[in-house]
PDB file of C-alpha atoms in Angstrom:
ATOM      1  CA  UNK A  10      13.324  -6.736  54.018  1.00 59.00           C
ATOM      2  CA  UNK A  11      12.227  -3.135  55.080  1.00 69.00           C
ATOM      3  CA  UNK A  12       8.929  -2.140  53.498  1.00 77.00           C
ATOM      4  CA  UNK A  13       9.002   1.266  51.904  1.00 89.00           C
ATOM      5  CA  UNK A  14       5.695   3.028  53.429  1.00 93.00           C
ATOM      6  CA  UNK A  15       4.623   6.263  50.963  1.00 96.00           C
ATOM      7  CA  UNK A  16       1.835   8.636  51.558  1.00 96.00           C
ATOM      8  CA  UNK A  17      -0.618  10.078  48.796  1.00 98.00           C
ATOM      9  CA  UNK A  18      -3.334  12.223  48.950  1.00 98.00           C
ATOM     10  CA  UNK A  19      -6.783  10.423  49.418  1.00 98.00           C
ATOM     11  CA  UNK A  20      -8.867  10.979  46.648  1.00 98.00           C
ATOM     12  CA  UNK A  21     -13.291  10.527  46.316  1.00 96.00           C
ATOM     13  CA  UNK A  22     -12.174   7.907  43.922  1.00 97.00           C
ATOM     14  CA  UNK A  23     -10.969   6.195  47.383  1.00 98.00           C
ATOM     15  CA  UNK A  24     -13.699   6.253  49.462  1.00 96.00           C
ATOM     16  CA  UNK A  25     -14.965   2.371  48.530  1.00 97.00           C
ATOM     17  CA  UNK A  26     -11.223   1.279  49.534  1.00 97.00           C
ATOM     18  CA  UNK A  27     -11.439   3.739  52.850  1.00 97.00           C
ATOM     19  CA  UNK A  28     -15.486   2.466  53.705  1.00 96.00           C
ATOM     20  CA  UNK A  29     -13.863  -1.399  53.246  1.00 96.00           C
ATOM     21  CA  UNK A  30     -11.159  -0.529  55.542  1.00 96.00           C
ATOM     22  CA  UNK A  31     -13.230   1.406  58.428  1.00 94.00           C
ATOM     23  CA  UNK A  32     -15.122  -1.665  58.318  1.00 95.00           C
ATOM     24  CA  UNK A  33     -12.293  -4.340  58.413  1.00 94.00           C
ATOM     25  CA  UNK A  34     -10.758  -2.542  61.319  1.00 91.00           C
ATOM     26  CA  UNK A  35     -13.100  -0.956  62.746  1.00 91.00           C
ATOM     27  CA  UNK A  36     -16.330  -2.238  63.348  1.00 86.00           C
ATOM     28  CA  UNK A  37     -15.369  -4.588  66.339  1.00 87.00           C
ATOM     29  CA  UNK A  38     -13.967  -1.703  68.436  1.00 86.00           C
ATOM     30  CA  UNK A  39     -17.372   0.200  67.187  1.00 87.00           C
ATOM     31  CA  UNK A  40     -19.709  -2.552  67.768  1.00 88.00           C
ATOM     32  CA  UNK A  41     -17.512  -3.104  71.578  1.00 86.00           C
ATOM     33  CA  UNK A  42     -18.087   0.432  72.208  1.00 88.00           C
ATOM     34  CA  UNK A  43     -21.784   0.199  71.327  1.00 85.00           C
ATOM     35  CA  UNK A  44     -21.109   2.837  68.669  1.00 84.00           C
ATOM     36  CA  UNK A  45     -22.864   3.125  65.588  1.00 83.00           C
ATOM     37  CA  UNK A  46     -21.785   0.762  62.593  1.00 88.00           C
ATOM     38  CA  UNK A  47     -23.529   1.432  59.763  1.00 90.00           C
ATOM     39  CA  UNK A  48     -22.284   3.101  56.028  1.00 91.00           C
ATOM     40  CA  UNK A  49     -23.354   5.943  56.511  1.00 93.00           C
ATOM     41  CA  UNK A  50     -21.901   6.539  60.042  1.00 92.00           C
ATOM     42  CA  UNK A  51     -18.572   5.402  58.796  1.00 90.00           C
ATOM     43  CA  UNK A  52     -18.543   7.496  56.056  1.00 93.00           C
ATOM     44  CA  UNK A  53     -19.395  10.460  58.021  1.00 94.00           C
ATOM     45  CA  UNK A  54     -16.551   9.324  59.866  1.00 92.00           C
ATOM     46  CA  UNK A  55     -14.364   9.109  56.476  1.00 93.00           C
ATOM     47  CA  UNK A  56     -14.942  12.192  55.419  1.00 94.00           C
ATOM     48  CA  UNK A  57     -14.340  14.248  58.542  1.00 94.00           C
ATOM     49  CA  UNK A  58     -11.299  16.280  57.685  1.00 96.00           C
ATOM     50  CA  UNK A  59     -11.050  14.320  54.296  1.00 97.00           C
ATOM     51  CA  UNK A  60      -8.878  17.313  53.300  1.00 97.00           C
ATOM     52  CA  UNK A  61      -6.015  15.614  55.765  1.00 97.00           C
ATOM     53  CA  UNK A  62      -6.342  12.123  54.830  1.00 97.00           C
ATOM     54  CA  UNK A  63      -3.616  10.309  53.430  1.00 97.00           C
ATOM     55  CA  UNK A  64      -3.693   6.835  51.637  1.00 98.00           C
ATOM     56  CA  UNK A  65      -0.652   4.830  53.051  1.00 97.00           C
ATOM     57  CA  UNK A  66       0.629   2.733  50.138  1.00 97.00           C
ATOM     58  CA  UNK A  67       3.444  -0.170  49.689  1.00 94.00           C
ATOM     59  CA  UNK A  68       4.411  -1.139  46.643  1.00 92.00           C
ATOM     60  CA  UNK A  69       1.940   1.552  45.248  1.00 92.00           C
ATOM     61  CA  UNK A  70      -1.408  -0.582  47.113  1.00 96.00           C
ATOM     62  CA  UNK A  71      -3.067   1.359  49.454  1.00 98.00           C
ATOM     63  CA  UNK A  72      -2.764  -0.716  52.233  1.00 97.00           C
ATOM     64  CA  UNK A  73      -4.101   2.278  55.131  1.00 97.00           C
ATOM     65  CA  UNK A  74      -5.272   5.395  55.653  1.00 98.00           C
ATOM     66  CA  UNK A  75      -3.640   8.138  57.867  1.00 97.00           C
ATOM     67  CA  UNK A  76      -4.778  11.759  59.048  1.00 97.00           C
ATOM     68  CA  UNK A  77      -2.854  14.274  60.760  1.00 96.00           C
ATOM     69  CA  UNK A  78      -3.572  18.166  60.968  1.00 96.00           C
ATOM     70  CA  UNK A  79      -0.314  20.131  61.659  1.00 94.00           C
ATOM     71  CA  UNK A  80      -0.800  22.793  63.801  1.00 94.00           C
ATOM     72  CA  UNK A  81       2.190  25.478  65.586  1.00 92.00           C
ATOM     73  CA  UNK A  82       2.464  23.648  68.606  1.00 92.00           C
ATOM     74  CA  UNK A  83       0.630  20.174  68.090  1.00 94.00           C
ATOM     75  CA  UNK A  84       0.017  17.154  65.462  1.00 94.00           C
ATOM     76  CA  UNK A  85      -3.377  16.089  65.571  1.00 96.00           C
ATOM     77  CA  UNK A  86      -3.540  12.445  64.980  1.00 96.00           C
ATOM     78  CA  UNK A  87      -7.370  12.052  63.636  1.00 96.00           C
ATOM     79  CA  UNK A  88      -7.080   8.494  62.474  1.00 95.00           C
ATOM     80  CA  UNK A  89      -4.635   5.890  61.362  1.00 96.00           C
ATOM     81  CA  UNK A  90      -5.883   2.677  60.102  1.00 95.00           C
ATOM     82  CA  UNK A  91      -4.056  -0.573  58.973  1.00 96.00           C
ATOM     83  CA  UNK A  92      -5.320  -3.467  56.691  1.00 96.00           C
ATOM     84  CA  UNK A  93      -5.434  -6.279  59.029  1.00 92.00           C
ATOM     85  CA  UNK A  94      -3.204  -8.184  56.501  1.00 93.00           C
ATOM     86  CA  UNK A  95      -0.831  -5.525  57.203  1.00 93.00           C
ATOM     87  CA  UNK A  96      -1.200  -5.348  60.984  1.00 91.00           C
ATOM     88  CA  UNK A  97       1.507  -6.937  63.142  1.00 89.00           C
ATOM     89  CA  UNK A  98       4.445  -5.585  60.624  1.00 90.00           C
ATOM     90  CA  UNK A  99       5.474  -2.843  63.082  1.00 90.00           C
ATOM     91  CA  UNK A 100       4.344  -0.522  60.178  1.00 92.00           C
ATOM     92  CA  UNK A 101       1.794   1.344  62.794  1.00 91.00           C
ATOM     93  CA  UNK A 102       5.124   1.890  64.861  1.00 92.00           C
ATOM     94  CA  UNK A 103       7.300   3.138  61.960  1.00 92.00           C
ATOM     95  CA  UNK A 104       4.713   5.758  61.124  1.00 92.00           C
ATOM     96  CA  UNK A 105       4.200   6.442  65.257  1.00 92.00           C
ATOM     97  CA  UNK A 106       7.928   6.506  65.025  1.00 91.00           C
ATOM     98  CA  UNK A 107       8.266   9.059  62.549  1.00 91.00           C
ATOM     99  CA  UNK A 108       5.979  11.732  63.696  1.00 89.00           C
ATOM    100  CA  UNK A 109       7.422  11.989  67.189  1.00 91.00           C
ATOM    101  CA  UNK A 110      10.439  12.362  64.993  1.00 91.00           C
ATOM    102  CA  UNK A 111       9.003  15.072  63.875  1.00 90.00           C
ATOM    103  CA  UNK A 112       7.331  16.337  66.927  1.00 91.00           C
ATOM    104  CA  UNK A 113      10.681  15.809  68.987  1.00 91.00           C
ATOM    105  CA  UNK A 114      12.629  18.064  65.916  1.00 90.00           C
ATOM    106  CA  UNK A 115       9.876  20.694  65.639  1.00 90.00           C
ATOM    107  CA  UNK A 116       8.969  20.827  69.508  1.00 90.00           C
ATOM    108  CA  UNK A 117       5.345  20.018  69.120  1.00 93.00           C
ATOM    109  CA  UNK A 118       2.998  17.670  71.101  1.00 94.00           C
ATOM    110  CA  UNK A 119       0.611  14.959  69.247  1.00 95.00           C
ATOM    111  CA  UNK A 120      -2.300  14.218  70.402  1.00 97.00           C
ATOM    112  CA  UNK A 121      -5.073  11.628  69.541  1.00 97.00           C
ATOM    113  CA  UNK A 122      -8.244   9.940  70.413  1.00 96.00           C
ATOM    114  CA  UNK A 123      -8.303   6.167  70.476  1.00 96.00           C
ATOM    115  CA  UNK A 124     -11.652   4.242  71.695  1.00 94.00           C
ATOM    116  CA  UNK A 125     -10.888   2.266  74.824  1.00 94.00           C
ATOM    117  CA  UNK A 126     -12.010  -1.313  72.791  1.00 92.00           C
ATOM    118  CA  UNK A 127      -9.232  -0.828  70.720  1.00 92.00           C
ATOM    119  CA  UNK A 128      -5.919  -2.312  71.403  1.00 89.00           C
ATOM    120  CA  UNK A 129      -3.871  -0.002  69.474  1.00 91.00           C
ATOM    121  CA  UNK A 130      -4.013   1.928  72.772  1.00 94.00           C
ATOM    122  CA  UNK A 131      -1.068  -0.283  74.085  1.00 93.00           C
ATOM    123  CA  UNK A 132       0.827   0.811  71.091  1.00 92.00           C
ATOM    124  CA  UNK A 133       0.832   4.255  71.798  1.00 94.00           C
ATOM    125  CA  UNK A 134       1.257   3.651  75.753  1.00 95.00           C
ATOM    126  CA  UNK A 135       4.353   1.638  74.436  1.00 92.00           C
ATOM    127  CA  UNK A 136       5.536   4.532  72.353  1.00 91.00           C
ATOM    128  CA  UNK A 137       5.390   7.261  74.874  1.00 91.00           C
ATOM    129  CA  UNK A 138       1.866   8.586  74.691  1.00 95.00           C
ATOM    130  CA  UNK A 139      -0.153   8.947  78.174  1.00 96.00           C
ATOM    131  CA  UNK A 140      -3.566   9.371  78.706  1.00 97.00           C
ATOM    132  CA  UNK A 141      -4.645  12.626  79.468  1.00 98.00           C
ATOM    133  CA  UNK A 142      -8.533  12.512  79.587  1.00 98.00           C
ATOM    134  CA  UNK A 143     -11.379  10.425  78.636  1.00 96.00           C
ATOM    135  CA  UNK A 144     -14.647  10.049  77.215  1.00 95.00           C
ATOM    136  CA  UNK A 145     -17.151   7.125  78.133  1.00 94.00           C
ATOM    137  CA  UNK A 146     -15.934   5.708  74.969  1.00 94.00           C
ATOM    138  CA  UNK A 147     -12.336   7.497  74.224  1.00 96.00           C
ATOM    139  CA  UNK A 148      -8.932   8.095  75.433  1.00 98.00           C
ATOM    140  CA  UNK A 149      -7.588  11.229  74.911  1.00 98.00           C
ATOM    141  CA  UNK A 150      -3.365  11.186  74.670  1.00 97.00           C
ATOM    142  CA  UNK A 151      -0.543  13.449  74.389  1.00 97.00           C
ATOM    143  CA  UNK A 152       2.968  12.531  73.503  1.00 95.00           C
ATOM    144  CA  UNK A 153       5.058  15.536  74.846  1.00 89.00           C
ATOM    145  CA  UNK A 154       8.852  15.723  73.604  1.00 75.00           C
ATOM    146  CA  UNK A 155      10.099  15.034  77.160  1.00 54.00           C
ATOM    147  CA  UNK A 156       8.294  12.000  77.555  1.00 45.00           C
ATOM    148  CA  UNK A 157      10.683  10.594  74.739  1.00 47.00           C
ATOM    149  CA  UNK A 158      13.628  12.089  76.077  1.00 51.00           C
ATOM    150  CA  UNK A 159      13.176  10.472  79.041  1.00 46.00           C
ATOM    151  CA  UNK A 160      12.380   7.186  77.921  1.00 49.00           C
ATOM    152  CA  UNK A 161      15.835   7.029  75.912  1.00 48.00           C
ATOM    153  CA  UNK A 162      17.793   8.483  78.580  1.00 42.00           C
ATOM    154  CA  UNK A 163      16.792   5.099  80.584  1.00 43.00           C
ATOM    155  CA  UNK A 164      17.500   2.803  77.986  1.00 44.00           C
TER     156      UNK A 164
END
């Protein structure tokens, strides 16, 4: 059975789901990184760009958090995040899926930040994303359309 995946608007009354999340999936890669892990820096963290974030529900319980900025030419990817419960579904590659969908229809990059400690950089390698820059702690990556294109063409 195919989970349905739907997207709502995050909402303040969210934030103690969102703080449990960053936690739960977070603080390892954090802590590995030798990045800050306390409430307050993850809720900095939460409510950077709050006004993109989107709670990623199945079966109406929020079950992730997801937060892209749209621009002309380029999705920003700012941060997708996965209950570990939920992890390992290939739901993190349906939603990948989908927005080089959209990227490939509407001729747009994506780019995103992922911290090195954090294996969901495989996922994206794995999906057509390359690394395009770094940071001591941070990969920068692009997805451009021709990547794809490419990558189906050799199937």
């Amino acid at each position: 059975m195919i989970l349905e995946i739907k997207y709502r608007p995050a909402l303040k009354s969210d934030l103690e789901f969102l703080l449990d999340l960053r936690i739960q999936t977070m603080n390892a890669h954090l802590t590995a990184s030798s990045l800050p892990v306390s409430d307050e820096a993850h809720l900095q963290r939460i409510n950077y760009h709050f006004e993109h974030a989107l709670i990623i529900e199945i079966d109406k319980h929020p079950i992730g958090l997801l937060k892209i900025v749209r621009r002309a030419d380029n999705i920003e990817l700012i941060q997708i995040q996965i209950a570990a419960s939920y992890q390992g579904k290939g739901i993190g590659r349906r939603i990948l899926n989908d927005f080089i969908t959209e990227a490939i229809e509407s001729e747009k990059t994506i780019t995103l930040s992922v911290l090195k400690t954090n294996k969901a950089k495989n996922l994206y390698s794995n999906v057509g994303f390359k690394i395009v820059g770094e940071t001591n702690d941070s990969y920068l990556m692009l997805f451009e359309n021709y990547v794809r294109e490419k990558r189906f063409c050799n199937s």
